[in-house]
Short mmCIF file of C-alpha atoms and ligand atoms in Angstrom, two decimals:
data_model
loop_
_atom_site.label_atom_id
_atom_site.label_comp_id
_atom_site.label_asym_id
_atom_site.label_seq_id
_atom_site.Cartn_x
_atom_site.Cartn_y
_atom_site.Cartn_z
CA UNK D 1 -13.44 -10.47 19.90
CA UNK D 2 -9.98 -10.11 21.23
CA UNK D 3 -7.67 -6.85 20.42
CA UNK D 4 -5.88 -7.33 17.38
CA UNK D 5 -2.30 -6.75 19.32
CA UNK D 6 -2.82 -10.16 21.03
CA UNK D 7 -2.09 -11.56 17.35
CA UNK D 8 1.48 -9.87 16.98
CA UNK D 9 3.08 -12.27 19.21
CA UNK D 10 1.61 -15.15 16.97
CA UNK D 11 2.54 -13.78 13.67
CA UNK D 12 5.75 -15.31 13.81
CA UNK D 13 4.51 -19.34 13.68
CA UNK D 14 3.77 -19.37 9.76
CA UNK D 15 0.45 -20.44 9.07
CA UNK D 16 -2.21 -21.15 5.90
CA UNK D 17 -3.90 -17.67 5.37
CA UNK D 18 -6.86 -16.65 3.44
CA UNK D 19 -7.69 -12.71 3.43
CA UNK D 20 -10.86 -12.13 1.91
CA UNK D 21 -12.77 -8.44 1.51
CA UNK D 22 -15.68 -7.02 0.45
CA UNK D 23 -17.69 -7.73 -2.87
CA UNK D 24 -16.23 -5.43 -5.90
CA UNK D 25 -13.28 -4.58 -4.21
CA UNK D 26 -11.89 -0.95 -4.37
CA UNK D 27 -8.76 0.46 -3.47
CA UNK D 28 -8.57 0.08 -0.24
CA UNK D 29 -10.39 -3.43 -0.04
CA UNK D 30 -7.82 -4.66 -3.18
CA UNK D 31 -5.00 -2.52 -1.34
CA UNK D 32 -5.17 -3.25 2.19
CA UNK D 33 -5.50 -7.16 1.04
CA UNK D 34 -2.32 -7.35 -1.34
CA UNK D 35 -0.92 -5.14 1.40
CA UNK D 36 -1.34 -7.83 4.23
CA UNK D 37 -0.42 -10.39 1.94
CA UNK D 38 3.21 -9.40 1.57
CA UNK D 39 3.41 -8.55 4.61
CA UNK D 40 2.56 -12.27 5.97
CA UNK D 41 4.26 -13.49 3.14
CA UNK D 42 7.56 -11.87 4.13
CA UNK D 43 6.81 -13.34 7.54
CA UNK D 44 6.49 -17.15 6.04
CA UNK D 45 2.82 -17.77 6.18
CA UNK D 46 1.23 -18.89 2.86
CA UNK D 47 -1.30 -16.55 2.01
CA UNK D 48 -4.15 -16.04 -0.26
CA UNK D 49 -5.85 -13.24 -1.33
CA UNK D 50 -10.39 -14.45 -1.75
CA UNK D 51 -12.24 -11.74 -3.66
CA UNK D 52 -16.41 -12.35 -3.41
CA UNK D 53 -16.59 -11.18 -7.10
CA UNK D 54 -14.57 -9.40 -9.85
CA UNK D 55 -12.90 -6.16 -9.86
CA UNK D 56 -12.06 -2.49 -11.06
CA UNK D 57 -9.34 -3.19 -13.98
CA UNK D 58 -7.40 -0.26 -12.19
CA UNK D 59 -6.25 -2.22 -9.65
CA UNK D 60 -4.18 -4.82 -11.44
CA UNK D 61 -1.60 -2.58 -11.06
CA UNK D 62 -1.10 -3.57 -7.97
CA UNK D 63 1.33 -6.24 -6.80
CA UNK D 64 -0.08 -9.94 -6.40
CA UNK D 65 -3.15 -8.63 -8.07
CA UNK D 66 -3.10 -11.23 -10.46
CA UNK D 67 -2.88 -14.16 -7.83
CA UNK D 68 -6.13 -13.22 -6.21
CA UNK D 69 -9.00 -15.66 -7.15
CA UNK D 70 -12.73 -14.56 -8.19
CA UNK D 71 -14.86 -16.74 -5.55
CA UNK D 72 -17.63 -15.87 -8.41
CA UNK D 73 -15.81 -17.35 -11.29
CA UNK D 74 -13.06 -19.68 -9.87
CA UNK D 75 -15.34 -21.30 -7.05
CA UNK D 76 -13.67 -24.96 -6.90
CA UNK D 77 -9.74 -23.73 -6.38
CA UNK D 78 -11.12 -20.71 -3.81
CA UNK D 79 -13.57 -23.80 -1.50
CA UNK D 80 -9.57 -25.43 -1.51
CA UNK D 81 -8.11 -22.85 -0.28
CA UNK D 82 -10.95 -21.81 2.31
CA UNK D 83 -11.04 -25.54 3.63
CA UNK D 84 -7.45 -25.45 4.96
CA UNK D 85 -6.80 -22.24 6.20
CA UNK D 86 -6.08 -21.68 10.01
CA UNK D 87 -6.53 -17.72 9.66
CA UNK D 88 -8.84 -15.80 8.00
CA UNK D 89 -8.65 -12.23 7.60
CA UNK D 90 -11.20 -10.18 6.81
CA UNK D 91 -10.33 -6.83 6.10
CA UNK D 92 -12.56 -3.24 4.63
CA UNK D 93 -16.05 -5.12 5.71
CA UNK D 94 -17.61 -6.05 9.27
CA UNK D 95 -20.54 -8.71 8.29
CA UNK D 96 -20.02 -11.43 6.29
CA UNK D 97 -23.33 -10.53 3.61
CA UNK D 98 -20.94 -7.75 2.33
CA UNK D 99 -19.60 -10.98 0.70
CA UNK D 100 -22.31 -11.51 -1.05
CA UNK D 101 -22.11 -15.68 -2.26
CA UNK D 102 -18.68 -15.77 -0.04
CA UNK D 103 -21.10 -14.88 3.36
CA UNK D 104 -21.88 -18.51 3.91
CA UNK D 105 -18.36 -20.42 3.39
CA UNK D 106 -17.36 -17.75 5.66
CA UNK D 107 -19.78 -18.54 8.19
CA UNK D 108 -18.80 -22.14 7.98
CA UNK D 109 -15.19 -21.73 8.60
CA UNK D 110 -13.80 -23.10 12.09
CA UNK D 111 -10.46 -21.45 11.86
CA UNK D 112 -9.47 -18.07 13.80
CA UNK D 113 -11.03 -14.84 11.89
CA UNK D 114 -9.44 -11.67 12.08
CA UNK D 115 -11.86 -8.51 11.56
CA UNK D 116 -9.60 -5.16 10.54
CA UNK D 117 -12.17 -2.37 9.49
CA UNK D 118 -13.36 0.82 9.76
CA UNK D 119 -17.29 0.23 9.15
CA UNK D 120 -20.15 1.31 11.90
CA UNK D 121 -21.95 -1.65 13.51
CA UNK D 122 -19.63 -4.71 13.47
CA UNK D 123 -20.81 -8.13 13.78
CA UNK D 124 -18.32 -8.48 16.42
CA UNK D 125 -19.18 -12.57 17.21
CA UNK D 126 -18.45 -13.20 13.92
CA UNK D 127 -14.65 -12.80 14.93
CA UNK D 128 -12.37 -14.02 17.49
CA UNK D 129 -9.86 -11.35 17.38
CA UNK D 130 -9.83 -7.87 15.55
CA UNK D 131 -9.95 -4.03 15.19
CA UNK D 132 -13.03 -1.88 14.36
CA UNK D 133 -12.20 1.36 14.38
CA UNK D 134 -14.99 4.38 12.50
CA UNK D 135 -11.88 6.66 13.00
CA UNK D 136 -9.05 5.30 10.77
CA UNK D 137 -9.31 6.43 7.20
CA UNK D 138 -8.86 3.69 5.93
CA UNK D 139 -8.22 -0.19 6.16
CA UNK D 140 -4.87 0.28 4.46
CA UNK D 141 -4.02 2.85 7.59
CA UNK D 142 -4.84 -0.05 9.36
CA UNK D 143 -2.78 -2.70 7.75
CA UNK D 144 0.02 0.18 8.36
CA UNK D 145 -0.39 0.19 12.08
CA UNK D 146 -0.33 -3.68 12.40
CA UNK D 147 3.14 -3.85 10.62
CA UNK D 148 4.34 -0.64 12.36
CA UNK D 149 2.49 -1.67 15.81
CA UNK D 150 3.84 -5.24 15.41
CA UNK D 151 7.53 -3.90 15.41
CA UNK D 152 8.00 -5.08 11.61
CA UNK D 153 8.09 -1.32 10.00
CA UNK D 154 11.08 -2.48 8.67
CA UNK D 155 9.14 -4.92 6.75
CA UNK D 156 7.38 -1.84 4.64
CA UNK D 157 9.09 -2.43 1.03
CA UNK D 158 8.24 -0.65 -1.85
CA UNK D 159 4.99 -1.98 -2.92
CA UNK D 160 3.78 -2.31 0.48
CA UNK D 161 3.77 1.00 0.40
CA UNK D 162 2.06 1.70 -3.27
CA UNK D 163 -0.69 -0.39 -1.96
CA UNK D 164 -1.32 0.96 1.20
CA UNK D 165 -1.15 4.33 -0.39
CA UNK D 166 -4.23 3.62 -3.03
CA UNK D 167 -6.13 2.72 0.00
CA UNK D 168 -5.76 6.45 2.03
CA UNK D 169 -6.32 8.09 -1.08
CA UNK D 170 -8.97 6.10 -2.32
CA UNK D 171 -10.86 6.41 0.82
CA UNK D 172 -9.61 10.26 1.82
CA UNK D 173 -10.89 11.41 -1.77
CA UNK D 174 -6.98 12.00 -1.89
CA UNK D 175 -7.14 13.75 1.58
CA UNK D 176 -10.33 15.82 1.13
CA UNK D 177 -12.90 13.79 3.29
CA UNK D 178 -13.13 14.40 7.39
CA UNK D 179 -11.75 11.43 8.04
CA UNK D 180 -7.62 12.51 7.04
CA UNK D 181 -6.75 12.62 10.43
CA UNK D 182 -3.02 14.49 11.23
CA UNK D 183 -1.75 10.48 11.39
CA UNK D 184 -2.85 10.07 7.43
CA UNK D 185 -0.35 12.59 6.65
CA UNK D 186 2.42 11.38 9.38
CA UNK D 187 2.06 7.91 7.46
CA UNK D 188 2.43 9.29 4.07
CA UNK D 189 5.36 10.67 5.17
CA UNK D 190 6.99 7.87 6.19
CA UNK D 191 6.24 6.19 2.99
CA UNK D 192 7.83 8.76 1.08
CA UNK D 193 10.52 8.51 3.11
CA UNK D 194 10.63 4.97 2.00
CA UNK D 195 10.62 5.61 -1.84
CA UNK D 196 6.76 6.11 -2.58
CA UNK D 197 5.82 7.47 -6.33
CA UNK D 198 2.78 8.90 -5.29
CA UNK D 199 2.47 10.61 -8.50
CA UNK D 200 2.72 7.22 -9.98
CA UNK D 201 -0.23 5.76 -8.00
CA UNK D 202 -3.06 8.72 -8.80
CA UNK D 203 -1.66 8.31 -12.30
CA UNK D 204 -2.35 4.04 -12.11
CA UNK D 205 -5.88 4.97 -10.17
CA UNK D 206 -7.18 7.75 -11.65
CA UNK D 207 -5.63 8.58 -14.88
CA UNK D 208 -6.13 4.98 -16.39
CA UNK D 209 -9.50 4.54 -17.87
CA UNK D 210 -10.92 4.11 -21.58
CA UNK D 211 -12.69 7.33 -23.82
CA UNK D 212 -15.90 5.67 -23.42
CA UNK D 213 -15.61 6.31 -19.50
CA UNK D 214 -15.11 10.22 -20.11
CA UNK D 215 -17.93 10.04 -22.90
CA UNK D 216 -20.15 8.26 -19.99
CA UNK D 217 -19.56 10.88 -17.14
CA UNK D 218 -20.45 13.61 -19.73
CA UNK D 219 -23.44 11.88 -20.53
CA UNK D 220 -25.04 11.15 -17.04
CA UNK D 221 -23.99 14.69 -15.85
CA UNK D 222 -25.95 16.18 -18.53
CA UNK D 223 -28.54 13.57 -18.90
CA UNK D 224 -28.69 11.69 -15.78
CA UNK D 225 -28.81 14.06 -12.78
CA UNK D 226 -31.30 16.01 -11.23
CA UNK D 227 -31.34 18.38 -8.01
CA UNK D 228 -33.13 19.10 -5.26
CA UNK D 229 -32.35 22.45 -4.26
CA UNK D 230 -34.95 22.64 -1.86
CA UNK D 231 -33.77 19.75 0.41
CA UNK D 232 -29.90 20.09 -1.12
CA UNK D 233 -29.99 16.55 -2.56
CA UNK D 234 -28.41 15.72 -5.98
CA UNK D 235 -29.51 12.58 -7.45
CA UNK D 236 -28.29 10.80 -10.30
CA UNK D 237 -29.74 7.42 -11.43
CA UNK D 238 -28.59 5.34 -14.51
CA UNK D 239 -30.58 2.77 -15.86
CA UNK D 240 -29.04 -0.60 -17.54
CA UNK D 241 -29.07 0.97 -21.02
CA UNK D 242 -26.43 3.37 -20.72
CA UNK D 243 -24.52 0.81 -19.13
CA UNK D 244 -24.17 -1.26 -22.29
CA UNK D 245 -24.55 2.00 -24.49
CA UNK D 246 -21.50 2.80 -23.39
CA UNK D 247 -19.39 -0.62 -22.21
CA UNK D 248 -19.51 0.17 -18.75
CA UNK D 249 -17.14 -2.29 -16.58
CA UNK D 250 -16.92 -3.01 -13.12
CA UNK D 251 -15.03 -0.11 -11.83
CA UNK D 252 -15.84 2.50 -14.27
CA UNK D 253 -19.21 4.68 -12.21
CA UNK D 254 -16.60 4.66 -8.95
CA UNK D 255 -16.05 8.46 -8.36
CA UNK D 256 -19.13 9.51 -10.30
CA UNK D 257 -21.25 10.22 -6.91
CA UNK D 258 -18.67 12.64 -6.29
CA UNK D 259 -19.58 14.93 -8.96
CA UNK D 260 -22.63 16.74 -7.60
CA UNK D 261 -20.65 17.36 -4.64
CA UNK D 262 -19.21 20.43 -6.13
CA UNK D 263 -22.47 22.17 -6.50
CA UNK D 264 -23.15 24.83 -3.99
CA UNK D 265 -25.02 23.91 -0.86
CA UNK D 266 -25.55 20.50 -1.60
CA UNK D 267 -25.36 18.43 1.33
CA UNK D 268 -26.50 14.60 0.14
CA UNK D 269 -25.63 13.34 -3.28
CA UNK D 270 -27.22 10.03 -4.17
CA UNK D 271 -26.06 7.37 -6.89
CA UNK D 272 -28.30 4.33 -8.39
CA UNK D 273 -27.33 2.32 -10.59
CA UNK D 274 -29.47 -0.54 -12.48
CA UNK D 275 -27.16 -3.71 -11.81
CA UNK D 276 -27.88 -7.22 -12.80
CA UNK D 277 -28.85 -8.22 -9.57
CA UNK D 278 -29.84 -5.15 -7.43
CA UNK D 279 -30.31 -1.72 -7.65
CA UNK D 280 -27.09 -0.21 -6.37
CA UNK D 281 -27.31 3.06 -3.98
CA UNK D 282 -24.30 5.30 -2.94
CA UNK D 283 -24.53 8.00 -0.62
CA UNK D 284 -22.28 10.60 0.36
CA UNK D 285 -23.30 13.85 2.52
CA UNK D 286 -21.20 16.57 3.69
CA UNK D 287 -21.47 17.98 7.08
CA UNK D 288 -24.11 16.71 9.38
CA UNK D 289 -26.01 14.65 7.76
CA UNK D 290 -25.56 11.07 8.72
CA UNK D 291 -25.43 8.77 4.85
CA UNK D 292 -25.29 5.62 7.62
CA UNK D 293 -28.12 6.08 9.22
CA UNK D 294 -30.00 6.83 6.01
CA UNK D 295 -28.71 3.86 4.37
CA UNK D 296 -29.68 1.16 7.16
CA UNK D 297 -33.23 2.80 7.30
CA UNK D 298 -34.62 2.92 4.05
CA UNK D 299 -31.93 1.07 1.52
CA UNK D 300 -30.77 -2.35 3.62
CA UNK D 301 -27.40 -0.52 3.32
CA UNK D 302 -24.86 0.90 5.75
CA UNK D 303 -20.85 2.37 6.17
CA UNK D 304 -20.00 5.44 7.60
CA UNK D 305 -21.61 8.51 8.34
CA UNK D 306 -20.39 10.78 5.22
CA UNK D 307 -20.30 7.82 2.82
CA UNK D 308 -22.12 5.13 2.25
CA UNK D 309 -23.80 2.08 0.02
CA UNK D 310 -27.00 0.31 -0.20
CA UNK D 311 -29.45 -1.83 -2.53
CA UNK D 312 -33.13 -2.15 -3.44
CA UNK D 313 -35.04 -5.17 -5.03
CA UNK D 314 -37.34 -2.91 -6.80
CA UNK D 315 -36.83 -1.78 -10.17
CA UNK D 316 -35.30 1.69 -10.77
CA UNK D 317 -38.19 3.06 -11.52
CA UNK D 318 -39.41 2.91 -8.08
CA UNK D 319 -36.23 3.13 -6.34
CA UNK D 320 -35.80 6.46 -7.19
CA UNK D 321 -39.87 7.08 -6.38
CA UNK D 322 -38.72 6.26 -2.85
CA UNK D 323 -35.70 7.94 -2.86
CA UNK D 324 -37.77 11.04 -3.71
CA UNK D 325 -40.24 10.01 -0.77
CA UNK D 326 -37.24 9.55 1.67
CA UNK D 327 -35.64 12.93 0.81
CA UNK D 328 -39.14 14.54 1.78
CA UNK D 329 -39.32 12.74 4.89
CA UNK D 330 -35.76 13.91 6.35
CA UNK D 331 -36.62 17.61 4.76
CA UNK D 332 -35.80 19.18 8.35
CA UNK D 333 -32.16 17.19 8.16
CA UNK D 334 -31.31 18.57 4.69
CA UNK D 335 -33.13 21.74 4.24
P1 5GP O 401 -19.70 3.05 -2.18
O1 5GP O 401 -20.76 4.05 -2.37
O2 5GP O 401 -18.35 3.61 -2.53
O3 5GP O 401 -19.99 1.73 -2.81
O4 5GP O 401 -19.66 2.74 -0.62
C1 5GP O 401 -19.50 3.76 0.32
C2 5GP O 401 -19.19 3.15 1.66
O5 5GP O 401 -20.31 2.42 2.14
C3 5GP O 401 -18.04 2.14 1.58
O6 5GP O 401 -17.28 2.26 2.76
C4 5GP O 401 -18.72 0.81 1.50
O7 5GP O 401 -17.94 -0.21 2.05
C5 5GP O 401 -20.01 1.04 2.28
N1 5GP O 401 -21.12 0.30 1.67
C6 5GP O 401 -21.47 0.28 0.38
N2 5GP O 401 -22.56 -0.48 0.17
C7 5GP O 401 -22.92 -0.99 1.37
C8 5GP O 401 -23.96 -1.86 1.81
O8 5GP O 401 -24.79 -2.34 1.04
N3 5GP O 401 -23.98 -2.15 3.14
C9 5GP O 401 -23.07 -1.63 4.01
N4 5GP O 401 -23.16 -1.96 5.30
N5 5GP O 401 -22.09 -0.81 3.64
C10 5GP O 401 -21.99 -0.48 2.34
MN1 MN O 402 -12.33 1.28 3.31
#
């Protein structure tokens, strides 16, 4: 994989694009892709924006959101688009199974793919240029330093800058997490310089949901979580009832494995959820314990080393049996 810098000097021959992200795209998969977007639409290319599957309602906020096509439900226009592009980007995810159904078209492509993330353990021949770096906050930093680092800053309009923003503060936990480095807050300030409402985009990302989602977090904190003080784990599992009990969409559990973290002394909080298709684990720890690592070893999952995501086959049930194994077994990392 070649460094992403020895693209800048081709950005200026316009060119069929396709950026494509991860499978249920959050803020800063959604933001760092509409981000791009403009960015290489501004610079002639014709661009368009592949999402594996559906997405979080609270991100059609965000500009060109409602050109992006659902490789799940729109398959036929999105294998068009794939078949001519010359560049595909592939931004917030490192291996193409993060893709989920999209992980084979990808794999078939023969045009120049672009990797921009901030993921542990690339698949770095996947890609013939690219950036992996576990140190940016964020993709949407990312995005930032290719338009800066590129010598286009002047290129950063408005909603460049709304989208890039829901990115760092949807992957900072609005600056909390170790990864705000000093440059998260240098680039905020430039964007404010440039006009950014930031109060405007917590307001569109966090203050925009339904009563039933409220009604939903009350009932799994109460209902739906137990700890482990003696190995400072918090677990909270939610099987497929409460789901429909309470019209759950895509989008709506994001921030709920947060919750526990504001118990005293907890160091790994733990998320499942009963999905159609999986059983979906999040992980985040604080301090030294490494939610990567954990992940890849016992949940065919991965990210980074205070957050991350994986998946069983097995039903909940004995998900969370092994989860209550696993804890056991890394007692002398948590206790
Ligand atoms: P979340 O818990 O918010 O879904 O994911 C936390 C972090 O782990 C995110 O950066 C996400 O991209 C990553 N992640 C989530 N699920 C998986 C997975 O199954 N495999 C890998 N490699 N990373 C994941
Ligand atoms: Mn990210």
């Amino acid at each position: 994989m070649k460094p992403i810098q020895d693209i800048y000097p081709l950005l200026s021959s316009p060119r069929e694009v396709v950026i494509t992200t991860h499978q249920k795209p959050d803020a800063d998969a959604m933001g760092s892709s509409l981000a791009l977007k403009q960015f290489l639409t501004a610079l002639g290319h014709r661009v368009t924006v592949i999402s594996p599957t559906n997405w979080a309602g609270w991100v059609n906020w965000m500009p060109g959101s409602r050109d992006v096509l659902d490789y799940e439900s729109d398959r036929g226009r999105a294998q068009a688009v794939l078949d001519k592009a010359e560049w595909l980007f592939c931004l917030d995810f490192n291996i193409f199974h993060r893709t989920k159904n999209l992980a084979q078209p990808l794999a078939n492509m023969n045009c120049v793919k672009i990797l921009i993330d901030h993921h542990q353990e690339p698949d770095i021949p996947s890609f013939d240029y690219g950036i992996s770096d576990t140190s940016k906050s964020s993709t949407c930093e990312m995005i930032y330093d290719l338009i800066t680092g590129s010598g286009h800053a002047d290129l950063i309009s408005f909603e460049i800058g709304e989208c890039i923003y829901a990115g760092v503060i949807g992957d900072t936990g609005s600056f909390r997490f170790s990864s705000t480095h000093a440059g998260v807050h240098t680039l905020v300030a430039d964007l404010k310089g440039r006009g950014l409402n930031h109060g405007k985009v917590h307001d569109l990302l966090y203050d925009n949901f339904l009563e039933n989602r409220l009604r939903f977090l009350g009932h799994v904190l109460l209902n739906r979580m137990e700890v482990f003080y003696e190995y400072n784990t918090a677990l909270i599992s939610i099987p497929k009832s409460d789901l429909l009990r309470y019209h759950i969409k895509t989008g709506d559990t994001e921030g709920l494995v947060n919750y526990p973290q504001s118990i005293q002394g907890i160091k790994l909080v733990a998320l499942v959820i009963d999905r159609d298709e999986e059983r979906k684990w999040s992980f985040r720890s604080k301090g030294d314990f490494d939610c990567n690592t954990f992940a890849r070893k016992y949940f065919e999952g991965g990210g980074h080393f205070n957050a991350a995501g994986g998946r069983s086959s097995d039903s909940i049930e004995k998900t969370v049996e092994r989860f209550k194994e696993v804890i056991k077994e890394n007692a002398n990392l948590l206790s």
